[in-house]
């Protein structure tokens, strides 16, 4: 069983801490981004998510990060946990970031 609890680090140096995965798969934590285009310096940001608890341990999950402490944007991540060849758990994720724009006309540039 993949345990998302604890600290995770990505290739760009960002870190995520999941406090505890509940029996129903829900979890919360904080995300420490190492990359940002915001004008203000990055701050640890709250995250909430859900993990699909599969018996084979290679579960899917998703979570939302609210960058409210330094930015007007929100990100969502989806991914899967794999048991790597070296015995370590590895997370593979994709993400979308939604930035606030000043008008509906500029909606085209709000998501990346």
Coordinates of N, CA, C and O in Angstrom, one line a residue:
X1 N 0.8 -1.2 0.0 CA 0.0 0.0 0.0 C 0.9 1.2 0.0 O 1.8 1.4 0.8
X2 N 0.6 2.1 -0.9 CA 1.4 3.4 -1.0 C 0.9 4.3 0.1 O -0.3 4.5 0.3
X3 N 1.8 4.8 0.9 CA 1.5 5.7 2.0 C 2.0 7.1 1.6 O 3.2 7.4 1.6
X4 N 1.0 8.0 1.3 CA 1.4 9.3 0.9 C 1.8 10.2 2.1 O 2.4 11.3 1.9
X5 N 1.6 9.7 3.3 CA 2.0 10.5 4.5 C 3.5 10.8 4.5 O 4.3 9.9 4.1
X6 N 3.9 12.0 4.9 CA 5.3 12.3 5.0 C 5.7 13.4 3.9 O 4.9 14.1 3.4
X7 N 7.0 13.5 3.7 CA 7.6 14.5 2.8 C 7.9 13.9 1.5 O 8.4 12.8 1.4
X8 N 7.6 14.7 0.4 CA 7.9 14.3 -0.9 C 8.6 15.5 -1.6 O 8.4 16.6 -1.3
X9 N 9.6 15.2 -2.5 CA 10.3 16.2 -3.2 C 10.3 15.9 -4.7 O 10.4 14.8 -5.1
X10 N 10.1 17.0 -5.5 CA 10.1 16.8 -7.0 C 11.4 17.2 -7.6 O 12.3 17.6 -6.9
X11 N 11.5 17.0 -8.9 CA 12.7 17.3 -9.7 C 13.1 18.7 -9.7 O 14.3 19.0 -9.9
X12 N 12.2 19.7 -9.4 CA 12.5 21.1 -9.4 C 12.8 21.6 -8.0 O 13.1 22.8 -7.8
X13 N 12.8 20.7 -7.0 CA 13.1 21.1 -5.6 C 11.9 21.5 -4.8 O 12.1 21.9 -3.6
X14 N 10.7 21.5 -5.3 CA 9.5 21.7 -4.5 C 9.3 20.6 -3.6 O 9.6 19.4 -3.9
X15 N 8.7 20.8 -2.4 CA 8.4 19.8 -1.4 C 7.0 19.8 -1.0 O 6.3 20.9 -0.9
X16 N 6.4 18.7 -0.7 CA 5.1 18.5 -0.3 C 5.1 17.7 1.0 O 5.8 16.7 1.1
X17 N 4.3 18.1 2.0 CA 4.2 17.3 3.2 C 2.7 16.9 3.4 O 1.8 17.8 3.5
X18 N 2.4 15.6 3.4 CA 1.1 15.1 3.7 C 1.1 14.7 5.2 O 1.9 13.9 5.6
X19 N 0.2 15.3 5.9 CA 0.1 15.0 7.4 C -0.3 13.6 7.7 O 0.4 12.9 8.4
X20 N -1.5 13.2 7.2 CA -2.0 11.8 7.4 C -3.1 11.5 6.4 O -3.9 12.4 6.1
X21 N -3.1 10.3 5.9 CA -4.1 9.9 5.0 C -5.2 9.1 5.9 O -4.8 8.2 6.6
X22 N -6.4 9.6 5.9 CA -7.5 9.1 6.7 C -7.9 7.7 6.1 O -7.6 7.4 5.0
X23 N -8.7 7.0 6.8 CA -9.2 5.7 6.4 C -10.0 5.8 5.1 O -10.1 4.8 4.3
X24 N -10.7 6.9 4.9 CA -11.5 7.1 3.7 C -10.6 7.7 2.5 O -11.2 7.9 1.4
X25 N -9.3 7.9 2.7 CA -8.4 8.3 1.6 C -8.2 9.8 1.6 O -7.4 10.3 0.9
X26 N -8.9 10.6 2.4 CA -8.7 12.0 2.4 C -7.5 12.4 3.2 O -7.0 11.7 4.1
X27 N -6.9 13.5 2.7 CA -5.6 14.0 3.4 C -5.5 15.5 3.3 O -6.2 16.1 2.5
X28 N -4.6 16.0 4.1 CA -4.3 17.4 4.0 C -2.8 17.6 4.2 O -2.1 16.6 4.7
X29 N -2.3 18.7 4.0 CA -0.9 19.0 4.1 C -0.5 20.4 3.7 O -1.3 21.3 3.7
X30 N 0.8 20.5 3.3 CA 1.3 21.8 2.8 C 2.2 21.6 1.7 O 2.9 20.5 1.6
X31 N 2.3 22.5 0.8 CA 3.1 22.5 -0.4 C 4.1 23.6 -0.3 O 3.7 24.8 -0.1
X32 N 5.4 23.3 -0.5 CA 6.5 24.3 -0.5 C 7.0 24.4 -1.9 O 7.9 23.6 -2.2
X33 N 6.5 25.3 -2.7 CA 7.0 25.4 -4.1 C 8.4 26.1 -4.2 O 8.7 27.0 -3.4
X34 N 9.2 25.5 -5.1 CA 10.5 26.1 -5.3 C 10.5 27.0 -6.6 O 11.4 27.6 -6.9
X35 N 9.4 26.9 -7.3 CA 9.2 27.7 -8.6 C 7.9 28.5 -8.5 O 6.9 28.0 -8.1
X36 N 8.0 29.8 -8.9 CA 6.8 30.6 -8.9 C 7.0 31.8 -9.9 O 8.2 32.3 -10.0
X37 N 6.0 32.2 -10.5 CA 6.0 33.5 -11.3 C 5.4 34.6 -10.6 O 5.2 35.7 -11.1
X38 N 4.9 34.4 -9.3 CA 4.3 35.4 -8.5 C 5.3 36.5 -8.1 O 6.5 36.2 -8.0
X39 N 4.8 37.7 -7.9 CA 5.6 38.8 -7.6 C 6.1 38.7 -6.1 O 7.2 39.1 -5.8
X40 N 5.3 38.1 -5.2 CA 5.7 37.9 -3.9 C 6.5 36.6 -3.7 O 6.3 35.6 -4.4
X41 N 7.3 36.5 -2.7 CA 8.1 35.3 -2.4 C 7.2 34.1 -2.0 O 6.2 34.3 -1.3
X42 N 7.4 32.9 -2.5 CA 6.6 31.8 -2.2 C 6.5 31.5 -0.7 O 7.5 31.7 0.0
X43 N 5.4 31.0 -0.3 CA 5.1 30.7 1.1 C 4.6 29.2 1.2 O 3.9 28.8 0.2
X44 N 4.8 28.5 2.2 CA 4.1 27.2 2.3 C 2.6 27.4 2.2 O 2.1 28.3 2.8
X45 N 2.0 26.5 1.4 CA 0.6 26.7 1.1 C -0.2 25.4 1.4 O 0.3 24.3 1.2
X46 N -1.4 25.6 1.9 CA -2.3 24.4 2.3 C -2.7 23.6 1.1 O -2.9 24.1 0.0
X47 N -2.8 22.3 1.3 CA -3.3 21.4 0.3 C -4.3 20.4 0.9 O -4.2 20.1 2.1
X48 N -5.3 20.0 0.1 CA -6.3 19.0 0.5 C -6.4 18.1 -0.7 O -6.4 18.5 -1.8
X49 N -6.7 16.8 -0.3 CA -6.8 15.8 -1.4 C -7.4 14.5 -1.0 O -7.9 14.4 0.1
X50 N -7.4 13.6 -2.0 CA -8.0 12.3 -1.8 C -7.2 11.3 -2.5 O -6.7 11.5 -3.6
X51 N -7.1 10.1 -1.9 CA -6.3 9.0 -2.4 C -7.2 7.8 -2.6 O -8.0 7.5 -1.7
X52 N -7.2 7.2 -3.8 CA -7.9 6.0 -4.0 C -7.1 4.8 -3.4 O -6.0 4.6 -3.9
X53 N -7.6 4.2 -2.4 CA -6.9 3.1 -1.7 C -7.0 1.8 -2.4 O -8.0 1.1 -2.2
X54 N -6.1 1.5 -3.3 CA -6.1 0.2 -4.1 C -5.4 -0.9 -3.3 O -4.4 -0.6 -2.6
X55 N -5.8 -2.1 -3.5 CA -5.2 -3.2 -2.8 C -3.8 -3.5 -3.3 O -2.9 -4.0 -2.6
X56 N -3.5 -3.2 -4.6 CA -2.2 -3.4 -5.1 C -1.1 -2.4 -4.7 O 0.0 -2.5 -5.0
X57 N -1.6 -1.3 -4.0 CA -0.7 -0.3 -3.5 C -0.3 0.8 -4.5 O 0.3 1.8 -4.1
X58 N -0.6 0.6 -5.8 CA -0.2 1.6 -6.7 C -1.4 2.5 -7.0 O -2.0 2.5 -8.1
X59 N -1.8 3.3 -6.1 CA -3.0 4.1 -6.0 C -2.9 5.4 -6.8 O -1.9 5.9 -7.0
X60 N -4.1 5.9 -7.2 CA -4.3 7.2 -7.8 C -4.7 8.2 -6.7 O -5.2 7.8 -5.7
X61 N -4.4 9.4 -7.0 CA -4.7 10.5 -6.0 C -4.9 11.8 -6.7 O -4.5 12.0 -7.8
X62 N -5.4 12.8 -6.0 CA -5.5 14.1 -6.5 C -5.5 15.1 -5.3 O -5.9 14.7 -4.2
X63 N -5.0 16.3 -5.5 CA -5.1 17.3 -4.5 C -5.1 18.7 -5.1 O -4.7 18.9 -6.2
X64 N -5.5 19.7 -4.3 CA -5.6 21.1 -4.6 C -4.7 21.9 -3.7 O -4.7 21.6 -2.5
X65 N -4.0 22.8 -4.3 CA -3.1 23.7 -3.5 C -3.7 25.1 -3.7 O -3.8 25.6 -4.9
X66 N -3.9 25.8 -2.6 CA -4.4 27.2 -2.6 C -3.2 28.1 -2.3 O -2.7 28.0 -1.2
X67 N -2.7 28.8 -3.3 CA -1.5 29.6 -3.1 C -1.8 31.0 -2.4 O -1.1 32.0 -2.6
X68 N -2.9 31.0 -1.6 CA -3.4 32.3 -1.1 C -2.4 33.1 -0.3 O -2.6 34.3 -0.2
X69 N -1.4 32.6 0.2 CA -0.5 33.3 1.0 C 0.4 34.3 0.2 O 1.0 35.2 0.8
X70 N 0.6 34.0 -1.1 CA 1.4 34.9 -1.9 C 1.0 35.1 -3.3 O 1.6 35.8 -4.1
X71 N -0.2 34.5 -3.7 CA -0.6 34.6 -5.1 C -2.1 34.4 -5.2 O -2.8 33.9 -4.3
X72 N -2.7 34.9 -6.3 CA -4.1 34.7 -6.6 C -4.4 33.5 -7.5 O -5.2 33.5 -8.4
X73 N -3.6 32.4 -7.3 CA -3.8 31.3 -8.1 C -4.1 30.0 -7.3 O -3.8 30.0 -6.1
X74 N -4.6 29.0 -8.0 CA -4.9 27.7 -7.4 C -4.3 26.6 -8.4 O -4.4 26.8 -9.6
X75 N -3.8 25.5 -7.8 CA -3.3 24.4 -8.6 C -4.0 23.1 -8.2 O -4.3 22.9 -7.1
X76 N -4.2 22.3 -9.2 CA -4.7 20.9 -9.0 C -3.7 19.9 -9.5 O -3.1 20.2 -10.6
X77 N -3.5 18.9 -8.8 CA -2.5 17.8 -9.2 C -3.3 16.5 -9.2 O -4.1 16.3 -8.3
X78 N -3.0 15.7 -10.2 CA -3.5 14.3 -10.2 C -2.3 13.4 -10.4 O -1.4 13.8 -11.1
X79 N -2.3 12.2 -9.9 CA -1.2 11.3 -10.1 C -1.4 9.9 -9.6 O -2.6 9.5 -9.2
X80 N -0.4 9.2 -9.7 CA -0.4 7.8 -9.2 C 0.9 7.5 -8.5 O 2.0 8.0 -8.8
X81 N 0.8 6.6 -7.5 CA 2.0 6.2 -6.7 C 2.4 4.8 -7.3 O 1.6 4.0 -7.5
X82 N 3.7 4.7 -7.5 CA 4.3 3.5 -8.0 C 5.3 3.0 -7.0 O 6.0 3.8 -6.4
X83 N 5.4 1.7 -6.9 CA 6.5 1.1 -6.1 C 7.7 0.9 -7.1 O 7.7 0.1 -8.0
X84 N 8.7 1.7 -6.9 CA 9.9 1.7 -7.8 C 10.7 0.5 -7.7 O 10.6 -0.3 -6.8
X85 N 11.5 0.3 -8.7 CA 12.4 -0.9 -8.7 C 13.3 -1.0 -7.6 O 13.7 -2.0 -7.1
X86 N 13.7 0.2 -7.0 CA 14.6 0.2 -5.8 C 13.9 0.1 -4.5 O 14.4 0.2 -3.5
X87 N 12.5 -0.2 -4.6 CA 11.7 -0.4 -3.4 C 11.2 0.9 -2.8 O 10.4 0.9 -1.9
X88 N 11.5 2.1 -3.4 CA 11.0 3.4 -2.9 C 9.7 3.7 -3.7 O 9.6 3.4 -4.9
X89 N 8.8 4.3 -3.0 CA 7.6 4.8 -3.6 C 7.9 6.1 -4.4 O 8.6 6.9 -4.0
X90 N 7.3 6.1 -5.6 CA 7.5 7.2 -6.5 C 6.2 7.8 -7.0 O 5.3 7.0 -7.3
X91 N 6.0 9.1 -7.0 CA 4.7 9.7 -7.4 C 5.0 10.3 -8.8 O 5.9 11.0 -9.0
X92 N 4.0 10.0 -9.7 CA 4.0 10.7 -11.0 C 2.7 11.5 -11.1 O 1.6 11.0 -10.8
X93 N 2.9 12.8 -11.4 CA 1.8 13.7 -11.3 C 1.7 14.6 -12.6 O 2.7 14.8 -13.3
X94 N 0.5 15.1 -12.8 CA 0.3 16.2 -13.8 C -0.5 17.3 -13.1 O -1.1 17.0 -12.1
X95 N -0.3 18.5 -13.5 CA -1.0 19.6 -12.8 C -1.5 20.6 -13.7 O -1.1 20.7 -14.9
X96 N -2.5 21.4 -13.2 CA -3.0 22.6 -13.9 C -2.9 23.7 -12.9 O -3.2 23.5 -11.7
X97 N -2.5 24.9 -13.3 CA -2.5 26.1 -12.5 C -3.4 27.1 -13.1 O -3.3 27.4 -14.3
X98 N -4.3 27.6 -12.3 CA -5.2 28.7 -12.7 C -4.8 30.0 -12.0 O -4.8 30.1 -10.8
X99 N -4.5 30.9 -12.8 CA -4.1 32.3 -12.3 C -5.3 33.2 -12.5 O -6.1 33.1 -13.4
X100 N -5.5 34.1 -11.6 CA -6.5 35.1 -11.7 C -6.2 36.1 -12.8 O -5.1 36.5 -13.0
X101 N -7.2 36.4 -13.7 CA -7.1 37.4 -14.7 C -8.1 38.5 -14.5 O -9.1 38.3 -13.8
X102 N -7.9 39.6 -15.1 CA -8.7 40.8 -14.8 C -10.0 40.8 -15.6 O -10.9 41.7 -15.3
X103 N -10.2 40.0 -16.6 CA -11.5 40.0 -17.3 C -11.7 38.6 -18.0 O -10.7 37.9 -18.3
X104 N -12.9 38.4 -18.4 CA -13.3 37.2 -19.2 C -12.5 37.1 -20.5 O -12.2 36.1 -21.0
X105 N -12.3 38.3 -21.1 CA -11.6 38.4 -22.4 C -10.2 37.7 -22.2 O -9.7 37.2 -23.2
X106 N -9.6 37.8 -21.1 CA -8.2 37.3 -20.8 C -8.2 35.9 -20.3 O -7.2 35.4 -19.9
X107 N -9.4 35.2 -20.3 CA -9.5 33.9 -19.8 C -8.6 32.9 -20.5 O -8.1 32.0 -19.9
X108 N -8.3 33.2 -21.7 CA -7.4 32.3 -22.5 C -6.0 32.1 -21.9 O -5.4 31.0 -22.1
X109 N -5.5 33.1 -21.2 CA -4.2 32.9 -20.6 C -4.1 32.6 -19.2 O -3.1 32.6 -18.5
X110 N -5.3 32.2 -18.6 CA -5.3 32.0 -17.1 C -4.9 30.6 -16.7 O -4.5 30.4 -15.5
X111 N -4.9 29.6 -17.5 CA -4.6 28.2 -17.1 C -3.4 27.7 -17.9 O -3.3 27.9 -19.1
X112 N -2.5 27.1 -17.1 CA -1.3 26.4 -17.7 C -1.1 25.1 -17.1 O -1.6 24.8 -16.0

